[in-house]
Coordinates of C-alpha atoms in Angstrom, one line a residue:
X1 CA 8.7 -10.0 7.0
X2 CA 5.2 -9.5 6.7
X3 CA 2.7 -11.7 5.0
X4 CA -0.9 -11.3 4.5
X5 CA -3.4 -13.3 2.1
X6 CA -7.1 -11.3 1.7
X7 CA -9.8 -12.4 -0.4
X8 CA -11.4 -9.2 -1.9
X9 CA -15.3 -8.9 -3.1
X10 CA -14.0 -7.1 -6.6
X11 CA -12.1 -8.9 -10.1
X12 CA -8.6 -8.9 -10.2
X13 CA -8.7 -5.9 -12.5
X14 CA -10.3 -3.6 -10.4
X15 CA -8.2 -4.6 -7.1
X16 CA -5.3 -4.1 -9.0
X17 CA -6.2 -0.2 -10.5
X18 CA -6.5 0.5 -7.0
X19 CA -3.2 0.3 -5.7
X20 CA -2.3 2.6 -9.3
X21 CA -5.0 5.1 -10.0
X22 CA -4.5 8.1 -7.3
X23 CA -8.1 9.0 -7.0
X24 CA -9.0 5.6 -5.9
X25 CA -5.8 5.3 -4.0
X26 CA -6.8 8.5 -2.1
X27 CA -9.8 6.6 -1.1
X28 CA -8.8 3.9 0.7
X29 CA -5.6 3.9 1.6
X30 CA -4.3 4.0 5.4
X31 CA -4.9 2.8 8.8
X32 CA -8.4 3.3 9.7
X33 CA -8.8 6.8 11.0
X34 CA -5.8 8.1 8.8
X35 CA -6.5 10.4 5.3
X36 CA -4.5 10.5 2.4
X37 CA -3.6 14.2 2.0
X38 CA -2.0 13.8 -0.9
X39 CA -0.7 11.0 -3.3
X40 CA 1.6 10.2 -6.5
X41 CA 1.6 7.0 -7.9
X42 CA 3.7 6.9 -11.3
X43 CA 2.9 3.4 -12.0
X44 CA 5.8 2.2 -14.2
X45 CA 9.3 0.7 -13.1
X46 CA 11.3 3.2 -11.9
X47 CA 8.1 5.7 -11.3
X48 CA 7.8 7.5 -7.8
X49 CA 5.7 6.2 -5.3
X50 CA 4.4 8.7 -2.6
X51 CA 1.6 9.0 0.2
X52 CA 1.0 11.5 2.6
X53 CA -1.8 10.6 5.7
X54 CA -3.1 12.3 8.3
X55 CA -4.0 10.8 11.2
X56 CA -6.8 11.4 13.6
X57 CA -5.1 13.7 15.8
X58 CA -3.7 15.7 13.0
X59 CA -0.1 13.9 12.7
X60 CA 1.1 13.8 9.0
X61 CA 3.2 11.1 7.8
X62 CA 4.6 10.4 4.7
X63 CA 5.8 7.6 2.6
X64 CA 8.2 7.0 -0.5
X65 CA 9.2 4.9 -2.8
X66 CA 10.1 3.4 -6.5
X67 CA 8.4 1.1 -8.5
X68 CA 10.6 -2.3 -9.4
X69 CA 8.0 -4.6 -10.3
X70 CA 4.7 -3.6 -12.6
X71 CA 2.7 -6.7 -14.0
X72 CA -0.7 -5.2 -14.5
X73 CA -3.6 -7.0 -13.0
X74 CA -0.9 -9.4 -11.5
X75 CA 1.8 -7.8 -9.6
X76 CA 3.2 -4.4 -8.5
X77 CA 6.2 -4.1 -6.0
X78 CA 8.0 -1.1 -4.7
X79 CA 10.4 0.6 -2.1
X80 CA 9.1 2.1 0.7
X81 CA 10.2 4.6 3.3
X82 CA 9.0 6.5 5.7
X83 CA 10.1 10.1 5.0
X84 CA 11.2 12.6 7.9
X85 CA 10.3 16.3 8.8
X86 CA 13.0 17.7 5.9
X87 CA 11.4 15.6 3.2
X88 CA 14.2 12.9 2.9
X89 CA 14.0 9.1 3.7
X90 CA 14.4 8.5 7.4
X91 CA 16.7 5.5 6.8
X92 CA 18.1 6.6 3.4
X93 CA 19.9 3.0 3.0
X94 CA 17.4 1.1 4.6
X95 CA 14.3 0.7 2.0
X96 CA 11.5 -2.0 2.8
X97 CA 10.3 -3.9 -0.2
X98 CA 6.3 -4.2 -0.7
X99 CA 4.6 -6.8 -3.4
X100 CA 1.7 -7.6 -3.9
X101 CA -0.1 -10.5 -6.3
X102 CA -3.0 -10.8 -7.1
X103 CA -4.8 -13.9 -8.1
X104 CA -8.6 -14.7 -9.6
X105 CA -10.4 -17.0 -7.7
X106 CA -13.8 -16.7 -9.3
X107 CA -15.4 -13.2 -9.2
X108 CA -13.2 -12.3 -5.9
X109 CA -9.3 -11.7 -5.7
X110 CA -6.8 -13.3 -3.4
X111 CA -4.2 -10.7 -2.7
X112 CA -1.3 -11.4 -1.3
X113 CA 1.3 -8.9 0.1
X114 CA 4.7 -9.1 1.1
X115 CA 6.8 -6.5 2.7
X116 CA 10.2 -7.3 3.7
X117 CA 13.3 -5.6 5.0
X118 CA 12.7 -4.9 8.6
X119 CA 15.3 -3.9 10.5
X120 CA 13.7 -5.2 13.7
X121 CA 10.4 -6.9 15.3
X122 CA 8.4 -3.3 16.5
X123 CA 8.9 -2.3 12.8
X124 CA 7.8 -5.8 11.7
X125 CA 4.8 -5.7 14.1
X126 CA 3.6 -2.2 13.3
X127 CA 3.4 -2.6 9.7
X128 CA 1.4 -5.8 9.8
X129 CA -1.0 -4.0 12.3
X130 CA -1.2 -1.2 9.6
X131 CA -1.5 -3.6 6.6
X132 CA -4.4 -5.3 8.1
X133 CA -6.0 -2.3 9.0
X134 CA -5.6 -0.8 5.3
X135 CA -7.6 -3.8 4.1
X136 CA -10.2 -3.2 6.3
X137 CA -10.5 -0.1 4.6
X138 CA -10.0 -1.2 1.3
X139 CA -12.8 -3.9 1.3
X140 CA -15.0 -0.8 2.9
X141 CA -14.2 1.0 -0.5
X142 CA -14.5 -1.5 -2.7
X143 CA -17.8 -2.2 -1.8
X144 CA -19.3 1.3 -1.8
X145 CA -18.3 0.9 -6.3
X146 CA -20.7 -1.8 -6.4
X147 CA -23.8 -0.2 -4.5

């Protein structure tokens, strides 16, 4: 599994709506060099969670999911899979489970995500690689709302 604690320059609140309001979503989230194309996030258990990035040679890739966990300014969790040229879930019984906390520690945040369900190490390594670069982004974002 993947693990990965960031402190974030932003209250809890904030950190939080941007993981569930799609225009901020839209904005930040990605490996560095990557766009979100397009983006659905029905933020309530059961509600369909969907990305679609391009990267910087023009490769599209897209990501699903549900929603199982909403705690709001606390918690969100949800399937994800990556989805394959006819639209469907590459490994259709394989989902990967992503939470993330989220914790005050003064005016910052402590997030904290978790993504489990690997079926092997390459998998394992790639999404912690992509995790860490999606924070990088992230904190970039966050700090052009307070300038």
């Amino acid at each position: 599994s993947v693990r990965i604690s960031r402190r974030f320059k932003a209250p809890r609140a904030l950190v939080f709506k941007m993981f569930t309001d799609p225009a901020h979503f839209a904005r930040w989230f990605g490996p560095e060099g990557h766009d979100v194309a397009d983006c659905t996030l029905e933020t309530k258990v059961g509600g369909r969670f969907f990305a679609e990035l391009k990267g910087p040679e023009g490769a599209q890739h897209r990501v699903m999911g549900v929603f199982k966990e909403v705690q709001p300014d606390r918690r969100i969790a949800f399937t994800w899979n990556w989805m394959g040229e006819d639209g469907k879930p590459r490994n259709p019984d394989t989902d990967t489970l992503v939470t993330i906390d989220l914790a005050e520690q003064g005016a910052e945040t402590e997030l904290t995500l978790t993504h489990t369900g690997f079926q092997n190490d390459d998998q394992e390594t790639r999404h912690n690689g992509g995790w860490n670069s999606c924070f990088v982004c992230l904190d970039r974002y966050l700090a052009t709302l307070k300038a």
